[in-house]
CSV table of N, CA and C in Angstrom, one decimal:
chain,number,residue,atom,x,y,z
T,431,UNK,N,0.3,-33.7,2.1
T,431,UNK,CA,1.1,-32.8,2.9
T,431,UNK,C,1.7,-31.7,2.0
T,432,UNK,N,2.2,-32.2,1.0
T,432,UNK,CA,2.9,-31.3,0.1
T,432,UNK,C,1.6,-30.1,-0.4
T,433,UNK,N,0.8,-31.0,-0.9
T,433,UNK,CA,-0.3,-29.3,-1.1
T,433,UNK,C,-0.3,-28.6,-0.1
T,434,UNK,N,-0.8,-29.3,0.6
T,434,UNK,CA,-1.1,-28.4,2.1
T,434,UNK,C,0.0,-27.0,2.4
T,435,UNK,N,1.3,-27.8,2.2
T,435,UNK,CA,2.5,-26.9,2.4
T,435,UNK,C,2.2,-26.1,1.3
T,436,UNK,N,2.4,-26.0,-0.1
T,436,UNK,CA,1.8,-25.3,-1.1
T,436,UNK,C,0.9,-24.1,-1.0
T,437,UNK,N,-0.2,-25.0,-0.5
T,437,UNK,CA,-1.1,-23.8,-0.1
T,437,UNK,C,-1.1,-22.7,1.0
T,438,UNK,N,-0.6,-23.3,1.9
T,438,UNK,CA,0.3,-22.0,3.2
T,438,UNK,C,1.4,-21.2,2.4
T,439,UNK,N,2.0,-21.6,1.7
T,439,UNK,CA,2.9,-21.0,1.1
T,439,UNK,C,2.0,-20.1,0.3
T,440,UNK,N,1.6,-20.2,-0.7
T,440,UNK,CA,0.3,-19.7,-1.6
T,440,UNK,C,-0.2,-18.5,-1.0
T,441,UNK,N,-1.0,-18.6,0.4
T,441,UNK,CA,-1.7,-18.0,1.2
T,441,UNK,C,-0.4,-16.7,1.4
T,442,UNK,N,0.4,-17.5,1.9
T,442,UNK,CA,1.6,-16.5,2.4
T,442,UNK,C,2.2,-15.4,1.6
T,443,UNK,N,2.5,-15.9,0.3
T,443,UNK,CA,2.4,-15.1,-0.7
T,443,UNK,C,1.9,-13.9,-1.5
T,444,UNK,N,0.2,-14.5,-1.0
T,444,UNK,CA,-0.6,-14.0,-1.2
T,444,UNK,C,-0.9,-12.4,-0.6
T,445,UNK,N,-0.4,-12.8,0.6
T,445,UNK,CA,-0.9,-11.9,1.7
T,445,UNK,C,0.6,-11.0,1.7
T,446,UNK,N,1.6,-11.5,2.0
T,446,UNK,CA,2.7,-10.4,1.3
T,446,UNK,C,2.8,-9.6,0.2
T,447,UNK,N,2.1,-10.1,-1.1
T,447,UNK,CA,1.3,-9.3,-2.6
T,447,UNK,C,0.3,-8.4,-1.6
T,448,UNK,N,-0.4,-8.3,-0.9
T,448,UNK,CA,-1.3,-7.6,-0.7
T,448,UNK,C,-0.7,-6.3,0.1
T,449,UNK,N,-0.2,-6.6,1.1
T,449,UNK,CA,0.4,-5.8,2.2
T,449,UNK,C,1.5,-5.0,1.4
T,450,UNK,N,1.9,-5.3,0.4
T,450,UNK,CA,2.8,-4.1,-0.3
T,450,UNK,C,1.9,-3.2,-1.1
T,451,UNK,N,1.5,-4.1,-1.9
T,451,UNK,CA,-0.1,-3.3,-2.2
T,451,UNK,C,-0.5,-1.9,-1.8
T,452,UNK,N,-1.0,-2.6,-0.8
T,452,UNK,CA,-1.3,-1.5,0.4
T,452,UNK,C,-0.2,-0.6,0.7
T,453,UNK,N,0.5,-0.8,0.9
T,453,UNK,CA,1.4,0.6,1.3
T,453,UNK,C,1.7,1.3,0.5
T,454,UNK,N,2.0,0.8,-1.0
T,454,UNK,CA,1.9,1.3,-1.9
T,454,UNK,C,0.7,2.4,-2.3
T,455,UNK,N,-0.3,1.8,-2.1
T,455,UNK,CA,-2.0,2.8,-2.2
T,455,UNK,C,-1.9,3.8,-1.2
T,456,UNK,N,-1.3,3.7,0.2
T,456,UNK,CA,-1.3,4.0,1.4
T,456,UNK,C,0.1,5.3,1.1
T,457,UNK,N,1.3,4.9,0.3
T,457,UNK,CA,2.5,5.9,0.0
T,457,UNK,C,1.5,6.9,-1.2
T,458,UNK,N,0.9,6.5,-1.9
T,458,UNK,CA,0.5,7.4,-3.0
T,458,UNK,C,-0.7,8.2,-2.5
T,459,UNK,N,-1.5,7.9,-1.1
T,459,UNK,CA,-2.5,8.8,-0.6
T,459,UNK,C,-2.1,9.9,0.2
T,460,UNK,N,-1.0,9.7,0.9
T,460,UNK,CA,0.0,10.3,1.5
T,460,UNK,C,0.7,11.5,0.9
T,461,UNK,N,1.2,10.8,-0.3
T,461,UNK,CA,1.6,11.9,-1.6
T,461,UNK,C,0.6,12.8,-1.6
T,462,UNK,N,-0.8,12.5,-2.1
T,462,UNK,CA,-1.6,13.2,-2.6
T,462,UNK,C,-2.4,14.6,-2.0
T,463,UNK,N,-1.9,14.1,-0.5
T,463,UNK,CA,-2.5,14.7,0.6
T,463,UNK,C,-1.5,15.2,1.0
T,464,UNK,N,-0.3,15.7,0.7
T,464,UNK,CA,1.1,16.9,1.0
T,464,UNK,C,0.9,17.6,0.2
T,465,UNK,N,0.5,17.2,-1.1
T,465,UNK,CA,0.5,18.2,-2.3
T,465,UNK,C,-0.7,18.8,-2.3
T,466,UNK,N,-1.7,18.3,-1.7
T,466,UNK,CA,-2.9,19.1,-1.8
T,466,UNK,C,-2.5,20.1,-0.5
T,467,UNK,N,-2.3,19.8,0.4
T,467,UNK,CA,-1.8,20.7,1.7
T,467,UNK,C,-0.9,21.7,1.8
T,468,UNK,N,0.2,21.2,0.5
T,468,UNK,CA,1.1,22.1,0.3
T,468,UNK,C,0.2,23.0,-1.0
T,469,UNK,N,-0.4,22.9,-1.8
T,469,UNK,CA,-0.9,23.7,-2.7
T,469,UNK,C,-2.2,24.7,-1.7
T,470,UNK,N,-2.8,24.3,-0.9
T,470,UNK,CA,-3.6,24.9,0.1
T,470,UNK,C,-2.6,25.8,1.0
T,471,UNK,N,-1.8,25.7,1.2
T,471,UNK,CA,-1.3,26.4,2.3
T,471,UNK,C,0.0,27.6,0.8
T,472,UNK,N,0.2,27.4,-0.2
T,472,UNK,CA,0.7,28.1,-1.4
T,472,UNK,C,-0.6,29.3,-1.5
T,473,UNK,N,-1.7,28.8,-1.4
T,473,UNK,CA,-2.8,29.5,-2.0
T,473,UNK,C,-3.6,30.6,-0.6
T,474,UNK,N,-2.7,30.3,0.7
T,474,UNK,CA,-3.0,31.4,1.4
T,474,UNK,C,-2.0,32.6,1.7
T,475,UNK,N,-1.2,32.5,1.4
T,475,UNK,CA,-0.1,33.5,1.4
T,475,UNK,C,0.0,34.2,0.5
């Protein structure tokens, strides 16, 4: 029982590490794509 619990925990862990992850990858593409938008829209005026 106790692994079992362990390993749901584990898993759970796991998958909270990931999902920050991700938004993290997800905030920095975001970034990359204002600055490119804003440098495109600089370069028509």
């Amino acid at each position: 029982m106790r692994c079992l619990y362990f390993g749901k925990k584990n898993i759970l862990h796991n998958a909270c590490r990931c999902l920050r992850c991700l938004r993290r990858e997800a905030e920095a593409i975001s970034t990359f794509k204002l600055l490119t938008y804003l440098s495109d829209f600089s370069e028509i005026e």
